[in-house]
mmCIF file of C-alpha atoms and ligand atoms in Angstrom:
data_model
loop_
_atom_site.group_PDB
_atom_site.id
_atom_site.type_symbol
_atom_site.label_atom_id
_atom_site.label_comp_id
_atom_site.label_asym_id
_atom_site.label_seq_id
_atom_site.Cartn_x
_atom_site.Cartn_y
_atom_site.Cartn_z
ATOM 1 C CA UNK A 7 -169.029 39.738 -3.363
ATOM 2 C CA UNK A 8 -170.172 36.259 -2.279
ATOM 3 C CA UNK A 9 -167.996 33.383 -3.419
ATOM 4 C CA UNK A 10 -165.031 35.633 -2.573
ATOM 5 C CA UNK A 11 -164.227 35.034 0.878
ATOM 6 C CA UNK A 12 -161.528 32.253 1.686
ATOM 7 C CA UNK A 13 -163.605 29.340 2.957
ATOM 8 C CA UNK A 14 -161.728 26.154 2.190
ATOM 9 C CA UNK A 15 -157.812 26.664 3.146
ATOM 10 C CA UNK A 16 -155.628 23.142 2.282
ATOM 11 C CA UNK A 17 -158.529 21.360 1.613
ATOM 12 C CA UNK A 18 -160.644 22.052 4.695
ATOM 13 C CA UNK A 19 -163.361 24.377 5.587
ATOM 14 C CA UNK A 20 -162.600 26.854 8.427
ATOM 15 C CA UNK A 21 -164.480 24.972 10.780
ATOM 16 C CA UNK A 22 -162.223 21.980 9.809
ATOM 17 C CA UNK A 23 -164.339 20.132 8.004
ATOM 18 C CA UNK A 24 -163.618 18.044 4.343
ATOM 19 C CA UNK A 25 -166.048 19.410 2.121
ATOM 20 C CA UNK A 26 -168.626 16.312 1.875
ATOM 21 C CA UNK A 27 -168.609 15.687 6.238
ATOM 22 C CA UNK A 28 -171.177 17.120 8.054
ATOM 23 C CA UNK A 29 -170.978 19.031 11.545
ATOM 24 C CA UNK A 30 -171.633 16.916 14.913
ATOM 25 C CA UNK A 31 -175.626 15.882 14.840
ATOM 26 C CA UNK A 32 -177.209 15.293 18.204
ATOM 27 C CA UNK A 33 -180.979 14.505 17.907
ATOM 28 C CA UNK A 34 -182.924 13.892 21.353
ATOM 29 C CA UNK A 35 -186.975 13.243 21.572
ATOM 30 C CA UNK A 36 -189.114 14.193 24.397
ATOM 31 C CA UNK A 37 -187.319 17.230 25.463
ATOM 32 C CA UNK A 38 -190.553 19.279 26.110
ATOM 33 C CA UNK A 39 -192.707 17.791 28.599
ATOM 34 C CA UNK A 40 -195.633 19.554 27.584
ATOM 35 C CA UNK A 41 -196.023 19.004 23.935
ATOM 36 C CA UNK A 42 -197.731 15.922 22.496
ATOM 37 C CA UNK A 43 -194.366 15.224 20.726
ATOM 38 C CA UNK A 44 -191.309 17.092 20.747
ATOM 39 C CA UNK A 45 -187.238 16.707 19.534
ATOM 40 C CA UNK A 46 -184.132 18.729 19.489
ATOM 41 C CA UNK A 47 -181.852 18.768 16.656
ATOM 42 C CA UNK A 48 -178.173 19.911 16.539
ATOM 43 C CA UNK A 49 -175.980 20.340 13.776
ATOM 44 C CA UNK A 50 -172.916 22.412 15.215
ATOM 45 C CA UNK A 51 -174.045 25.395 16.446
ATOM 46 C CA UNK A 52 -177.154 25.188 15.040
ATOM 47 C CA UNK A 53 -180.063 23.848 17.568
ATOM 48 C CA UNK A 54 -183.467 23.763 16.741
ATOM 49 C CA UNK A 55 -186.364 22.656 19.167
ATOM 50 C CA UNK A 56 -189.642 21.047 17.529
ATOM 51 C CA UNK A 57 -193.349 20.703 19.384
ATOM 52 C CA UNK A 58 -196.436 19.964 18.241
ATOM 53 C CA UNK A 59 -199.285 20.075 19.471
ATOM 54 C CA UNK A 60 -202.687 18.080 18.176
ATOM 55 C CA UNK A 61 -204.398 17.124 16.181
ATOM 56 C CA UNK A 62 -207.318 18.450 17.865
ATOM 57 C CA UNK A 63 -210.693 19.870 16.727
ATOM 58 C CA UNK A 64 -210.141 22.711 14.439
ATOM 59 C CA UNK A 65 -212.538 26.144 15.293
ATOM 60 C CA UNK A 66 -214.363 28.077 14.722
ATOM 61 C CA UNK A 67 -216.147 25.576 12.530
ATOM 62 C CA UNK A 68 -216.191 27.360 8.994
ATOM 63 C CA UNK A 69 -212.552 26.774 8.952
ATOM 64 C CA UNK A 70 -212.768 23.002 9.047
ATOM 65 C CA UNK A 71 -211.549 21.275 5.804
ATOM 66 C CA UNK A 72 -212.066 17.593 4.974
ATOM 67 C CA UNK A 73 -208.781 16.507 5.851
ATOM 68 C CA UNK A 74 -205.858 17.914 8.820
ATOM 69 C CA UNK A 75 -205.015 21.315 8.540
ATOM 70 C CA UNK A 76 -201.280 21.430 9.443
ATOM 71 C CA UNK A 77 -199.895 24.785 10.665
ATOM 72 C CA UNK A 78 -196.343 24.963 10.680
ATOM 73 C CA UNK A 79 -194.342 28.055 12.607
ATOM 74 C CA UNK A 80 -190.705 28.834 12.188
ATOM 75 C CA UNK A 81 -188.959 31.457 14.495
ATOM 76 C CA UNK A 82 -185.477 32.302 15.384
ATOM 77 C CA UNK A 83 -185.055 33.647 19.237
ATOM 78 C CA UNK A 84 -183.561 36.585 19.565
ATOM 79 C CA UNK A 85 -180.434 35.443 21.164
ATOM 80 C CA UNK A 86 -180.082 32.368 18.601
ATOM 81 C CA UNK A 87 -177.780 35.011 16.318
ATOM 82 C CA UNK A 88 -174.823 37.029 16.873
ATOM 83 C CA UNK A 89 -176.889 40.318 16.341
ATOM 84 C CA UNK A 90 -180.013 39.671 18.526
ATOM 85 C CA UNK A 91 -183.225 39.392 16.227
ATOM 86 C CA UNK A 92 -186.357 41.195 17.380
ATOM 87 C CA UNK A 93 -188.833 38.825 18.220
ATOM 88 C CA UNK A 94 -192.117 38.248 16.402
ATOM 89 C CA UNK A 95 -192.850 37.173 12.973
ATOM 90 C CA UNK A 96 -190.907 38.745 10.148
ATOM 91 C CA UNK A 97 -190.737 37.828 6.357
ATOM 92 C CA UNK A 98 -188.030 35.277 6.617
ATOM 93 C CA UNK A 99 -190.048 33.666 9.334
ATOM 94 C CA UNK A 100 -193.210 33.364 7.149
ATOM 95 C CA UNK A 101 -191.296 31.687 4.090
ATOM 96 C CA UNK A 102 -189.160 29.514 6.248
ATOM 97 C CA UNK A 103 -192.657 28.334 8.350
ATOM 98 C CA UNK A 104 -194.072 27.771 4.572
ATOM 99 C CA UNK A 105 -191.215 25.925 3.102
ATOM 100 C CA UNK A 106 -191.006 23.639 6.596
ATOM 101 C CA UNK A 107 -194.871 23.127 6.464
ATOM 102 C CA UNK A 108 -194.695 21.996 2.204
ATOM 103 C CA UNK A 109 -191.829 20.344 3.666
ATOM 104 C CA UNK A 110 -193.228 17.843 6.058
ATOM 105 C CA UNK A 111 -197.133 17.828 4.657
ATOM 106 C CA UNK A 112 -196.405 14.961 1.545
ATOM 107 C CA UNK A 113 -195.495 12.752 4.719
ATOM 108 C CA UNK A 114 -198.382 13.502 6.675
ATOM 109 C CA UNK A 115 -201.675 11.224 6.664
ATOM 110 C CA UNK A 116 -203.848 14.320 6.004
ATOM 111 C CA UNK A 117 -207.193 12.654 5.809
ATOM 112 C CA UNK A 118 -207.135 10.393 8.483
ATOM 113 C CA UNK A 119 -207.983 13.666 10.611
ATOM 114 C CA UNK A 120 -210.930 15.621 9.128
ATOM 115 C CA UNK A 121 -211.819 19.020 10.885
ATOM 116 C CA UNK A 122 -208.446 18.330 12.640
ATOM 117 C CA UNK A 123 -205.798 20.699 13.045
ATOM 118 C CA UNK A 124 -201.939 20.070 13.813
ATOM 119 C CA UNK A 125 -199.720 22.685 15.503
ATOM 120 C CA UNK A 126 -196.194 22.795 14.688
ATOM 121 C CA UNK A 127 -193.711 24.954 16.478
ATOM 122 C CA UNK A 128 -190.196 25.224 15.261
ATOM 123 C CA UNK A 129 -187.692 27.241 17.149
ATOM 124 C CA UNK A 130 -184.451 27.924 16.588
ATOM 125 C CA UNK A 131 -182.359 28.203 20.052
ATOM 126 C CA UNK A 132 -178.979 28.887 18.005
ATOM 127 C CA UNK A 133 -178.604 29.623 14.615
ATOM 128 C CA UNK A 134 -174.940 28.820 12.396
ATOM 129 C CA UNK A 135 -176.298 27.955 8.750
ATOM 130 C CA UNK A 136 -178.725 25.429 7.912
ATOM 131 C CA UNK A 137 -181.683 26.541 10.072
ATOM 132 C CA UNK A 138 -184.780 25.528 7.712
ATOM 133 C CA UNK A 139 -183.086 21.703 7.482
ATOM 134 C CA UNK A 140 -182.357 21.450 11.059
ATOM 135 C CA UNK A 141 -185.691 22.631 12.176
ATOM 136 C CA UNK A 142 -187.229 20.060 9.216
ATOM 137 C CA UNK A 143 -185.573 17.263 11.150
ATOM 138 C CA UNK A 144 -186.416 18.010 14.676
ATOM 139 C CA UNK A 145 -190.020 18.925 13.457
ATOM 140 C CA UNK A 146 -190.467 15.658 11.655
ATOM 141 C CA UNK A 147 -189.187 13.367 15.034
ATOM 142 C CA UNK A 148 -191.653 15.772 16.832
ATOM 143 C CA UNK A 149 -194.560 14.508 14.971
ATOM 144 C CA UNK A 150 -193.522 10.975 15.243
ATOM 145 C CA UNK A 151 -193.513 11.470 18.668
ATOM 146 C CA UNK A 152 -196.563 12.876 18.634
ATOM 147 C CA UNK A 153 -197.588 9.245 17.016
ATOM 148 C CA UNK A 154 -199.230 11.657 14.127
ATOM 149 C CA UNK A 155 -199.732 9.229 10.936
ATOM 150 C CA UNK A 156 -197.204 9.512 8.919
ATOM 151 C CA UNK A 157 -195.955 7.646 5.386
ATOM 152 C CA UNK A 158 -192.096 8.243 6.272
ATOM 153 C CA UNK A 159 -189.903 10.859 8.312
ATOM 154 C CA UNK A 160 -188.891 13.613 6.544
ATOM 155 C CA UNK A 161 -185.281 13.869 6.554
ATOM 156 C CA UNK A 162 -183.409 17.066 5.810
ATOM 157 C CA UNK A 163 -180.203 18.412 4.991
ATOM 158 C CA UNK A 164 -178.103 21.433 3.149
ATOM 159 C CA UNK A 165 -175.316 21.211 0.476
ATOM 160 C CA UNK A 166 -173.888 24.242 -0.928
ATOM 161 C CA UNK A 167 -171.046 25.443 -3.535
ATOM 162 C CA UNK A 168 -168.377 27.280 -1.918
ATOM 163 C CA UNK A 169 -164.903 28.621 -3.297
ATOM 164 C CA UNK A 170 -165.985 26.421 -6.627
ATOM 165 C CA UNK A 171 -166.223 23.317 -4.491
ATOM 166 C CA UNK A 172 -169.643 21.269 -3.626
ATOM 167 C CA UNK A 173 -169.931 21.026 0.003
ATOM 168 C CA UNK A 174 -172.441 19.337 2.300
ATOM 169 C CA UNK A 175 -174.470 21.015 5.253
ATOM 170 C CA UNK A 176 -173.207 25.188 5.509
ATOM 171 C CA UNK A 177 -172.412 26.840 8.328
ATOM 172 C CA UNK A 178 -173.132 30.328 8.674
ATOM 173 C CA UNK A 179 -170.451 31.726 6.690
ATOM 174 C CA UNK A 180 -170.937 29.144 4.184
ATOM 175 C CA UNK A 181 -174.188 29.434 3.593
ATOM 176 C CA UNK A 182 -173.507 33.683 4.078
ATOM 177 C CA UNK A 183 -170.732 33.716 1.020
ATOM 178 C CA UNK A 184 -171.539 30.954 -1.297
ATOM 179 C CA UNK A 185 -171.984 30.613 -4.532
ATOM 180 C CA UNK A 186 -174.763 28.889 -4.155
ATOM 181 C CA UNK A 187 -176.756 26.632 -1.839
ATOM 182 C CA UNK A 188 -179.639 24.309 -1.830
ATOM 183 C CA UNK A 189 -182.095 22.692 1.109
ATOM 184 C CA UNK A 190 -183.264 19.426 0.144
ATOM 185 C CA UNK A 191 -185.363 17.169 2.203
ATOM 186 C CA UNK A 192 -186.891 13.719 1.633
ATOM 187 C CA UNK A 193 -188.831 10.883 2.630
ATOM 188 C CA UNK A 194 -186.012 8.505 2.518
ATOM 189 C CA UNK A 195 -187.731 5.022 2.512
ATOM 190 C CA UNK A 196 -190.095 6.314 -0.413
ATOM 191 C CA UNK A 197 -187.123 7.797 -1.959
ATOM 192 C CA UNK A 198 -189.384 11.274 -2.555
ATOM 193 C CA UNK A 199 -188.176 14.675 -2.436
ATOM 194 C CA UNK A 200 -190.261 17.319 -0.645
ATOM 195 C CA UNK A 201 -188.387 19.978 -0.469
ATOM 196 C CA UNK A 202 -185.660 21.607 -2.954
ATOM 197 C CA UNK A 203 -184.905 25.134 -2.834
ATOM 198 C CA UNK A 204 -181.416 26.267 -4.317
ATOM 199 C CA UNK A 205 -180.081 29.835 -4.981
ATOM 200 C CA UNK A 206 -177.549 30.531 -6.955
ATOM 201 C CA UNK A 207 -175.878 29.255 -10.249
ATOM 202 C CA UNK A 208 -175.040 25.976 -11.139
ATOM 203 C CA UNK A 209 -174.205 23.505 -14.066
ATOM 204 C CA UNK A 210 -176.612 20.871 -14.361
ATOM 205 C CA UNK A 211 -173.737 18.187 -13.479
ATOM 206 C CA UNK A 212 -173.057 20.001 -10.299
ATOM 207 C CA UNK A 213 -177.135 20.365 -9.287
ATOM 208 C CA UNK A 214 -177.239 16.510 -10.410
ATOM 209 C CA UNK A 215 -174.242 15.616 -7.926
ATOM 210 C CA UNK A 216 -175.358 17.696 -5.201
ATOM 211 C CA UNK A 217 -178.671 15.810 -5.582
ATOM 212 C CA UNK A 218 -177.103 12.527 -4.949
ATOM 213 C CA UNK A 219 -174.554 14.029 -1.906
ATOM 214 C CA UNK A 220 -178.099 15.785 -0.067
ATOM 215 C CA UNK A 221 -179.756 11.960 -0.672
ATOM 216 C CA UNK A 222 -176.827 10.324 0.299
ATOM 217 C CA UNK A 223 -176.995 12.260 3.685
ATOM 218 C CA UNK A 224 -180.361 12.182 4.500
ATOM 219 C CA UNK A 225 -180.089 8.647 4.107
ATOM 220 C CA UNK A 226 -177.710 8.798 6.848
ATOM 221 C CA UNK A 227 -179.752 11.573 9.118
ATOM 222 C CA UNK A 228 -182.711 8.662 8.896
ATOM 223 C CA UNK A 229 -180.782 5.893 10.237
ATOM 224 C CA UNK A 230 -180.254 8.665 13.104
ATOM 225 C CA UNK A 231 -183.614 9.466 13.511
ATOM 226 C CA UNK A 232 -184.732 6.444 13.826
ATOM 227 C CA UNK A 233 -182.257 5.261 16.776
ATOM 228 C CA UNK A 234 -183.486 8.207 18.306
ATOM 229 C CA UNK A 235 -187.285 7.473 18.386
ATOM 230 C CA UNK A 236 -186.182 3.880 19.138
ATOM 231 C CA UNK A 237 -184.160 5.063 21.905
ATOM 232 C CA UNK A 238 -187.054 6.778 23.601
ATOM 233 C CA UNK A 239 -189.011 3.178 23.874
ATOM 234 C CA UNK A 240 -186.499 1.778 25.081
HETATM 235 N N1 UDP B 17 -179.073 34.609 9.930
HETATM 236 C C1 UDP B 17 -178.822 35.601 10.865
HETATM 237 N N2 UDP B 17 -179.824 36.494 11.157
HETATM 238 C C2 UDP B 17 -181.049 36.446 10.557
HETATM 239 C C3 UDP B 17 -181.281 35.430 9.603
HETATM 240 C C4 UDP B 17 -180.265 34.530 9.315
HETATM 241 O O1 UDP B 17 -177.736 35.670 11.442
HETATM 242 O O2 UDP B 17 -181.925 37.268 10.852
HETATM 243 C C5 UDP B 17 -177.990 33.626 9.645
HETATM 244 C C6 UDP B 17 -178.215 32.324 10.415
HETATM 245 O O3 UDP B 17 -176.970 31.766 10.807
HETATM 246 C C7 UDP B 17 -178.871 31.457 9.363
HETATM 247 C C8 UDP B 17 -178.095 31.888 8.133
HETATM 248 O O4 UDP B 17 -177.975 33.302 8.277
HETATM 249 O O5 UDP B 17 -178.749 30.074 9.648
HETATM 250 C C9 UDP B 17 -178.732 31.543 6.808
HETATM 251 O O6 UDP B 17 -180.062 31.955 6.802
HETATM 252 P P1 UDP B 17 -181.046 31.548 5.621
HETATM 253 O O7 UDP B 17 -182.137 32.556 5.573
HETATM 254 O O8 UDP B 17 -180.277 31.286 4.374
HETATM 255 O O9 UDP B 17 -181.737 30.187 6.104
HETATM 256 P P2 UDP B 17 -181.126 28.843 6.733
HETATM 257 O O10 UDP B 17 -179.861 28.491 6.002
HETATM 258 O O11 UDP B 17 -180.878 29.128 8.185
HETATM 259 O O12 UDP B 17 -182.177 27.814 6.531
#
């Protein structure tokens, strides 16, 4: 029964961790040459790779809508998890490309492109916990790369409740027994939430703190993001 398995021992989590620090984050831009912007995100063990492509002319014609049609798609490789994953779409894979898409659109200048369309590929290379946040991040340096309008980065990040303690950004077997967990994202300098999905139970004080530790991090992720994009001009 989740929330049952022994995942903080003295005080730390079995990868070490307190329960408010984060894993290792890498973030890189530019890593695929053929994409009009690109990034790679790490958190741990969990790597996701972000391209996108556009915006270019979107046809056949009767599809075209007055502003940028952003198309977001998630998908986990088949070697990113311990049992491999067949490869292709699935059900998880159309949420998560949903939730990643509402996600980053609220940042997006959607009617400076009319008729346009923007192509957003998310793929996860490893996956330990955390996938849809990860993927948020590296998507959201991909389309600054890209030099696609935008109002702010979207900065993401997960916080969970494990062994009746609030922790910050799950692992696999966090986010795998917990009692609950929640993927928040935000446009940090606007102070705007755009994404906030949560399963599981919780007290209002608890979903009120873990508010403030998610926004707290992201805070933290953007200062990161942004040496990143300013490293690549340098
Ligand atoms: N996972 C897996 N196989 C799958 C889907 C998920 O091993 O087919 C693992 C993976 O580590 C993932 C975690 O379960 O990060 C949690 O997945 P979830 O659907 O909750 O989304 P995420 O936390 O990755 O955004």
């Amino acid at each position: 029964m989740k929330g049952n398995v022994e995942l903080i021992i003295d005080g730390k989590r079995l990868d070490g961790r307190k329960p408010l620090e984060m894993r290792e984050v890498e973030m890189k831009v530019n890593v695929v040459r053929n994409a009009d912007g690109s990034a790679y995100v790490r958190f741990g063990k969990t790597i996701a790779i972000a391209a996108v492509y556009g915006p270019t002319i979107l046809l056949p014609k009767h599809l075209q809508e007055d502003k940028l049609l952003v198309k977001v798609r998630y998908s986990m490789l088949p070697f990113s998890v311990d049992e491999r994953k067949s490869p292709g779409h699935d059900r998880r894979s159309i949420e998560l490309s949903k939730v990643i898409k509402n996600a980053l659109a609220p940042a997006i200048m959607l009617d400076e492109y009319p008729r346009a369309v923007l192509k957003v590929y998310v793929e996860i290379i490893q996956a330990d916990g955390s996938t849809r946040v990860t993927g948020t991040n590296a998507a959201s340096l991909a389309l600054a790369m890209a030099g696609v309008p935008m109002k702010d980065l979207v900065t993401a990040c997960s916080v969970g409740k494990i062994n009746d303690t609030i922790v910050l950004d799950l692992n696999g077997i966090e986010d795998n027994n917990s009692q609950a967990d929640m993927a928040f994202a935000m446009m940090p300098s606007k102070n705007r939430v755009t994404l906030w999905q949560m399963d599981g139970q919780l007290t209002k004080e608890e979903i009120k703190k873990m508010i403030k530790i998610a926004s707290d991090a992201c805070k933290k992720l953007y200062d990161m993001q942004k040496k990143a994009i300013r490293g690549a001009f340098k």
